[in-house]
Short mmCIF file of C-alpha atoms in Angstrom, two decimals:
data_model
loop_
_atom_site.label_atom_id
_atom_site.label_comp_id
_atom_site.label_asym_id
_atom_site.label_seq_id
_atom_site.Cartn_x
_atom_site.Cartn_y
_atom_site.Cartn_z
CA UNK A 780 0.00 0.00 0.00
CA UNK A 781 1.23 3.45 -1.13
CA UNK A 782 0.68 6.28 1.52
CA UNK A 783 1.07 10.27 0.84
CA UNK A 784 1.69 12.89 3.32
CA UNK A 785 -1.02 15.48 1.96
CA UNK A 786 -0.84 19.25 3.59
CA UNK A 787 -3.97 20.02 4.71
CA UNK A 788 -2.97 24.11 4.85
CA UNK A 789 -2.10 25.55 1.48
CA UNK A 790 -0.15 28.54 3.36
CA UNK A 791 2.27 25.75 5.13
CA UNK A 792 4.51 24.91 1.92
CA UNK A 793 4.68 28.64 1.21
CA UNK A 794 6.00 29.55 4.56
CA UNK A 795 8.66 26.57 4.05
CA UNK A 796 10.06 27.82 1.47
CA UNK A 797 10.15 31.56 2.31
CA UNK A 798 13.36 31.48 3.83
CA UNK A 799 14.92 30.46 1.06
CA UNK A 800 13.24 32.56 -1.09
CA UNK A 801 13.94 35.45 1.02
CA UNK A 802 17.41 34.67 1.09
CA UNK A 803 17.79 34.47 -3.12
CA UNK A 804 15.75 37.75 -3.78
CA UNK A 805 18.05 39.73 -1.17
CA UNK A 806 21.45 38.51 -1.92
CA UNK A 807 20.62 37.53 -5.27
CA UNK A 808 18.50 39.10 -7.35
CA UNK A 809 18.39 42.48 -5.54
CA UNK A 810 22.03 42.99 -6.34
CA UNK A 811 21.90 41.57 -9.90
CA UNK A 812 18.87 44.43 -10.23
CA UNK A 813 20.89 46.61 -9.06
CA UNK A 814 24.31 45.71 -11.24
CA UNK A 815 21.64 46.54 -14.23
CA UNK A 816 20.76 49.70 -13.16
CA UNK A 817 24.03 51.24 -12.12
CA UNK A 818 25.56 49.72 -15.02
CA UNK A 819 23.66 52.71 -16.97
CA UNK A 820 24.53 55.15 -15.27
CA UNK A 821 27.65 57.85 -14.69
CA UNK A 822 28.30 58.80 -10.69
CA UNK A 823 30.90 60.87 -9.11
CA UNK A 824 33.23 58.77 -7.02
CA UNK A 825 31.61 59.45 -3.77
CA UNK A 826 27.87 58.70 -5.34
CA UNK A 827 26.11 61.81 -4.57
CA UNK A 828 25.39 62.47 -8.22
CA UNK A 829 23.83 60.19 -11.09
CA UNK A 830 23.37 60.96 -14.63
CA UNK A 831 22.08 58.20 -17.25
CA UNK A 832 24.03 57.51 -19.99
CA UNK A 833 22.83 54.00 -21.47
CA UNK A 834 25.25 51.56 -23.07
CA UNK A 835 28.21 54.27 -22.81
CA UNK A 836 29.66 52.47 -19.93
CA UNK A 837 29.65 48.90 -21.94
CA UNK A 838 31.20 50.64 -24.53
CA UNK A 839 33.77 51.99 -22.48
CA UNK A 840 34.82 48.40 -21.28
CA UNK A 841 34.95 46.59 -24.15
CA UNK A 842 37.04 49.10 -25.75
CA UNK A 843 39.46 49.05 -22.80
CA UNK A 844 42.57 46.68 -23.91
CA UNK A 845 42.79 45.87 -20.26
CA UNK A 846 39.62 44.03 -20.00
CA UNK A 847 40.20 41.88 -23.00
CA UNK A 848 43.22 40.86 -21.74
CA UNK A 849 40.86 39.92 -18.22
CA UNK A 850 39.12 38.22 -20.87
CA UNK A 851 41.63 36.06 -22.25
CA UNK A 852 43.46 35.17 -18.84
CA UNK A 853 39.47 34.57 -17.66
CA UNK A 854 39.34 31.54 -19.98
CA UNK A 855 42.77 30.05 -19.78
CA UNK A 856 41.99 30.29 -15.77
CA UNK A 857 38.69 28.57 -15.35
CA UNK A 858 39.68 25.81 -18.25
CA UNK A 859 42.55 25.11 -16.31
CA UNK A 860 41.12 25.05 -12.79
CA UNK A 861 38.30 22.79 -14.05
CA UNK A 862 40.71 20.16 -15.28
CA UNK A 863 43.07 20.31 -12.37
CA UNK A 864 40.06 20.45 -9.58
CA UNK A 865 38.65 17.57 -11.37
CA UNK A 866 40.82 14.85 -12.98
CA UNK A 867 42.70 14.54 -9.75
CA UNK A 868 39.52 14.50 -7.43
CA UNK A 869 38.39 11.67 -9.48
CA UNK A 870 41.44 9.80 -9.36
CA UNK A 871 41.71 10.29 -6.13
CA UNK A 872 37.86 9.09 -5.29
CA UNK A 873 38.89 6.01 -7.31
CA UNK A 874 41.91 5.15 -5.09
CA UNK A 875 40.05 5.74 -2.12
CA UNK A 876 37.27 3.57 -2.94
CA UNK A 877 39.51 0.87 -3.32
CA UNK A 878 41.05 1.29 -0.10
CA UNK A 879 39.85 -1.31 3.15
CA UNK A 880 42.33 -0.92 5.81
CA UNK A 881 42.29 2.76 6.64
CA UNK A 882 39.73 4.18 4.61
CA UNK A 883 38.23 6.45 6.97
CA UNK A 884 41.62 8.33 7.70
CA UNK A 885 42.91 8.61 3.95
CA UNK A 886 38.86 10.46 3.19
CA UNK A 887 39.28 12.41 5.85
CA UNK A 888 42.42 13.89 5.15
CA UNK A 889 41.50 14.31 1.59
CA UNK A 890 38.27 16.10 2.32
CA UNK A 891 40.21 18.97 4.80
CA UNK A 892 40.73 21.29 1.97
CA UNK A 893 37.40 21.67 1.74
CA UNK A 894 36.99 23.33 5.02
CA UNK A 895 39.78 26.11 4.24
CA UNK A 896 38.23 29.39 2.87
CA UNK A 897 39.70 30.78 -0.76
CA UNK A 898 41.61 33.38 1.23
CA UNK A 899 43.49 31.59 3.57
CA UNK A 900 44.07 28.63 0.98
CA UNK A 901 45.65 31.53 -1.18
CA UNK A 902 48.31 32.35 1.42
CA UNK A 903 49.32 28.83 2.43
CA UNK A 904 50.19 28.40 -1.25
CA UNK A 905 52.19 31.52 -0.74
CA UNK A 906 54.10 30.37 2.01
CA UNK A 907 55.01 27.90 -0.08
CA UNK A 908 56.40 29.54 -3.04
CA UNK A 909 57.22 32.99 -1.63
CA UNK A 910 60.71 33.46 -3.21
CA UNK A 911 63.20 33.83 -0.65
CA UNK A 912 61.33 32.04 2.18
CA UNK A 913 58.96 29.24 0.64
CA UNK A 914 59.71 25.61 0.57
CA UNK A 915 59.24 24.78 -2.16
CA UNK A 916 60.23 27.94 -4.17
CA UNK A 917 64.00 27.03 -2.78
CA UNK A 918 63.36 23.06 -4.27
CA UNK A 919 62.50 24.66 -7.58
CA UNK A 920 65.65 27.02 -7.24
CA UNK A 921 67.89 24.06 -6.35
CA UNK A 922 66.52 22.36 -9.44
CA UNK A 923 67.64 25.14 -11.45
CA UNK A 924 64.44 26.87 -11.97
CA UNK A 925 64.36 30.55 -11.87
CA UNK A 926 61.36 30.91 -9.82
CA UNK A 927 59.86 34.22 -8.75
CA UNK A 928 56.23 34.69 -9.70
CA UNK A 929 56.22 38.09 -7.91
CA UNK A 930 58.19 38.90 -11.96
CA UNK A 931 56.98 36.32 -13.70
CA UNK A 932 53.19 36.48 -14.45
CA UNK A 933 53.24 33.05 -15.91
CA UNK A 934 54.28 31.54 -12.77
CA UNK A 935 51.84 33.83 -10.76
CA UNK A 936 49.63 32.34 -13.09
CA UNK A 937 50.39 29.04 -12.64
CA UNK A 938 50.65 29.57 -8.74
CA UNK A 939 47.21 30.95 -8.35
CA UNK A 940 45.37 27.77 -11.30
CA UNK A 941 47.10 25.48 -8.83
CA UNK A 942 45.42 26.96 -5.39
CA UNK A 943 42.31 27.35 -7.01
CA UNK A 944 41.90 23.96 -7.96
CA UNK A 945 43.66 22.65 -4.62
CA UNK A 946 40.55 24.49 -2.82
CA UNK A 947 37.92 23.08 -4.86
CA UNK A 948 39.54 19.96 -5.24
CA UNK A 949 37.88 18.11 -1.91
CA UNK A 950 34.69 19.45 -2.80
CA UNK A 951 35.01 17.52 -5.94
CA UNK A 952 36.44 14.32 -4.55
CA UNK A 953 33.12 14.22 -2.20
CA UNK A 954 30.89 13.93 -4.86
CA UNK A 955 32.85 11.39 -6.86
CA UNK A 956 33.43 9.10 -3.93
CA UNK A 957 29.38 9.48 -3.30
CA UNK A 958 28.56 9.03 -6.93
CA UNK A 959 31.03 5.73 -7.03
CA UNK A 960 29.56 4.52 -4.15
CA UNK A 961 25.91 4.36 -5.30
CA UNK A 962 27.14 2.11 -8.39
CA UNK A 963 26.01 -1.20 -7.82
CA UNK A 964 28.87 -3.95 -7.24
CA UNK A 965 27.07 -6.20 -8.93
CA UNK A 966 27.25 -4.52 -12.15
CA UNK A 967 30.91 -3.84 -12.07
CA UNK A 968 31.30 -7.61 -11.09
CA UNK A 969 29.12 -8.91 -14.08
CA UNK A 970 31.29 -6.87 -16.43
CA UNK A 971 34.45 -8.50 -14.54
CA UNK A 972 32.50 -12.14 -15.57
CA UNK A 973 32.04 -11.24 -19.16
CA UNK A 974 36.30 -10.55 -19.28
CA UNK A 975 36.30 -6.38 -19.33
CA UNK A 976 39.25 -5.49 -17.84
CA UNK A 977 39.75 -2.50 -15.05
CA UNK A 978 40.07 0.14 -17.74
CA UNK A 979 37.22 -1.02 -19.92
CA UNK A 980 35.23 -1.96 -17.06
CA UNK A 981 35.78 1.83 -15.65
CA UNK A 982 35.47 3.74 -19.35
CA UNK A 983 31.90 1.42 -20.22
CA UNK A 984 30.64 1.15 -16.95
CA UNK A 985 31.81 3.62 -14.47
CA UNK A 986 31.92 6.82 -16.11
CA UNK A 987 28.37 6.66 -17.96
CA UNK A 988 26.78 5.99 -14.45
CA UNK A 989 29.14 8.72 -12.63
CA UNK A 990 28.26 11.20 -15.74
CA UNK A 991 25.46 13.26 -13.37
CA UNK A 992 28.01 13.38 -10.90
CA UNK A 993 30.61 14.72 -13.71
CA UNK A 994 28.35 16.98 -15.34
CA UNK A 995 26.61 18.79 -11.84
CA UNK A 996 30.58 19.28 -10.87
CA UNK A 997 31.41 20.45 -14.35
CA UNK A 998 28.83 23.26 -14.03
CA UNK A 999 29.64 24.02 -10.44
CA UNK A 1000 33.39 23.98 -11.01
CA UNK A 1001 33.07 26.72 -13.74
CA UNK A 1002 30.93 28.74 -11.49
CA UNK A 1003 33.29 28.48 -9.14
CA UNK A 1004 36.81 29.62 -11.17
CA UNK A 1005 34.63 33.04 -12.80
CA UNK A 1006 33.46 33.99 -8.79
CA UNK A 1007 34.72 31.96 -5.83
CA UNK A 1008 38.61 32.98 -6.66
CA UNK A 1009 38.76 36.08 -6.26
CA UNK A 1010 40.17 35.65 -2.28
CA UNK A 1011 42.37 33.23 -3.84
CA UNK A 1012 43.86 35.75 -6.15
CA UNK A 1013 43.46 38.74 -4.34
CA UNK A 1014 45.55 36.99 -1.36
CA UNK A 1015 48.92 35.32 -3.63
CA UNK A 1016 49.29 37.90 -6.47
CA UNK A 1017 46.37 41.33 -5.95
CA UNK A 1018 46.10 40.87 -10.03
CA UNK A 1019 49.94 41.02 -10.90
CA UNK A 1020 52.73 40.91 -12.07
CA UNK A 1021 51.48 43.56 -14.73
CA UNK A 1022 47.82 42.01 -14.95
CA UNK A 1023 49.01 38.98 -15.29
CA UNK A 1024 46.26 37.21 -12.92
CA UNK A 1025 43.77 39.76 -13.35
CA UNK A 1026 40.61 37.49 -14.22
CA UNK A 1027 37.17 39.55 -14.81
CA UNK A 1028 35.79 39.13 -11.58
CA UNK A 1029 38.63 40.61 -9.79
CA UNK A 1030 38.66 43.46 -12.47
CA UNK A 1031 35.18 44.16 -11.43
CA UNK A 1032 36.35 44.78 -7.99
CA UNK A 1033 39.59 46.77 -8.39
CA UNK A 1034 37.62 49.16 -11.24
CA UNK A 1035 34.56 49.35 -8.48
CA UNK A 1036 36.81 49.60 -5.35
CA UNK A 1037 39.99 50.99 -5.43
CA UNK A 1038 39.50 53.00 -9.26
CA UNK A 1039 36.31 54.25 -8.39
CA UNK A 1040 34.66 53.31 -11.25
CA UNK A 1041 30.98 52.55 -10.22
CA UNK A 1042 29.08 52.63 -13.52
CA UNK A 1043 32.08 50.89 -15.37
CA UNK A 1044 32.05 47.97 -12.47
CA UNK A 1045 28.65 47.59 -13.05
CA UNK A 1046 28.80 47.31 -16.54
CA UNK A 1047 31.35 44.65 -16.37
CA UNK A 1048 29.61 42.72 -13.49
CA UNK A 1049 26.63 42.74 -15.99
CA UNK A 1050 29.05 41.20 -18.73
CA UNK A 1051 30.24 38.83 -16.24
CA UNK A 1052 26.86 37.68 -14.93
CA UNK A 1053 25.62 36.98 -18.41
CA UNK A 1054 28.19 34.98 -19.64
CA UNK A 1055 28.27 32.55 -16.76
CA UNK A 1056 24.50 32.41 -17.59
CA UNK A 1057 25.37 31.29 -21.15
CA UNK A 1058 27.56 29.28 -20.13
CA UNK A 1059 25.77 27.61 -17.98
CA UNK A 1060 22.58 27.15 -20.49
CA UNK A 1061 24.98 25.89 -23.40
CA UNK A 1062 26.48 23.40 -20.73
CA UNK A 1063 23.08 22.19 -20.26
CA UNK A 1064 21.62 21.79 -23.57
CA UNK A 1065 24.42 20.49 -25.32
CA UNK A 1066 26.77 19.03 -22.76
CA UNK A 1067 23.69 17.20 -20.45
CA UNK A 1068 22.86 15.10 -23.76
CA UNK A 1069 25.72 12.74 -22.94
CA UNK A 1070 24.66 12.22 -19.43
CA UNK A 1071 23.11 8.93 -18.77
CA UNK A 1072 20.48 9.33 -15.78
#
């Protein structure tokens, strides 16, 4: 027999999910609204006076040299932390899903990352590679590699892609281990009968069943290298050497905070906002085709 839980008071699923609700139009939307509306508009630095001027400001930034250049180091950034924050985490949830005698203690210690903020990941990393004083800076030295990426904006570049990705990385490595644990032994053991080896067994069988699991962290990872960086970068490198790490969403805030730039901010935050929405909807209707659910 097949019971429901009916609601007897239409107002009860309303209030349930006004909290919520409350929480997305005033953190979410209201500042997105906002973005819009200052993004058309000219202000003094100090705000006290407004004057429309319509797509000027988005003309303004994509004419800027500087903000292409966000633009390329935007997509070479979030391509790159996807990959790393992902192939390894999956590898990883692999290994540990294999392991029996100390299983517990090897996911634990892989999942710590997780609970380090972008900031204070950021400056570990920097510890580590400050020239002059960081570990591993001196190995790389020793090894006859001229490191300094406080000069060399490929290296910052490179420094700040890797503690990204080491920050997201046990996020991602949750969700695999979760998504490899709901696969059913027995199919992975009637595969094993029919001769598939581990690789084939893993490429036919594994990965179309973990592909929800690959394609939810896809989208989330790529959300997470255009916004949830920014402490990352703004901790090891502020933007430099020259620009160098200066993605778009840190642009938005140096233009907004320290230039002054209100209407030009805006603008940009506007640009950012809808191409993490398009994004997002090609990922969807083209990418979500090869998941099998």
């Amino acid at each position: 027999m097949e019971r429901r839980v009916v609601f007897e008071g239409k107002l009860l699923p309303y209030l349930l999910v006004a909290p919520q609700l409350a929480v997305t139009l005033v953190f979410f939307f209201w500042p997105a609204a906002e973005a819009v509306y200052f993004s058309t508009q000219s202000q003094d630095a100090f705000g006290l006076s407004t004057v429309f001027v319509g797509f000027e400001n988005f003309a303004t930034v994509f004419a800027d040299p500087d903000y292409l250049h966000a633009f390329q180091v935007t997509a070479i950034f979030s391509v790159a932390v996807t990959l790393l924050a992902m192939l390894p985490a999956l590898l990883l949830a692999v290994m540990a899903d294999r392991v029996v005698r100390f299983a517990a203690v090897y996911k634990t210690a892989l999942m710590l990352p997780y609970a380090v903020a972008p900031a204070i990941a950021g400056v570990l990393w920097l510890f580590l590679f400050a020239p002059g004083i960081g570990i591993l800076a001196n190995a790389l030295r020793w090894m006859g590699v001229d490191w300094n990426y406080l000069l060399n904006g490929n290296q910052a570049l490179a420094l700040v892609i890797v503690a990204a990705a080491w920050k997201q990385l046990s996020y991602n490595f949750l969700f695999f281990l979760a998504g490899l644990q709901a696969i059913p032994k027995s199919l992975l053991e009637a595969a094993s009968i029919d001769g598939a080896g581990g690789v084939h067994r893993f490429r036919t069988v594994v990965m179309p069943l973990l592909s929800p699991t690959t394609f939810f962290l896809f989208v989330v990872d790529v959300v997470y290298a255009f916004f949830e960086t920014f402490g990352v970068i703004h901790a090891v490198t502020g933007g430099g050497p020259s620009k160098a790490t200066e993605i778009l969403i840190y642009k938005v805030y140096y233009d907004g905070v320290v230039g002054l730039d209100l209407g030009g901010s805006s603008a940009q935050s506007v640009v950012l906002m809808i191409i993490v929405i398009a994004l997002t909807a090609v990922q969807f209707r083209y990418v979500e085709r090869k998941v099998h659910y």
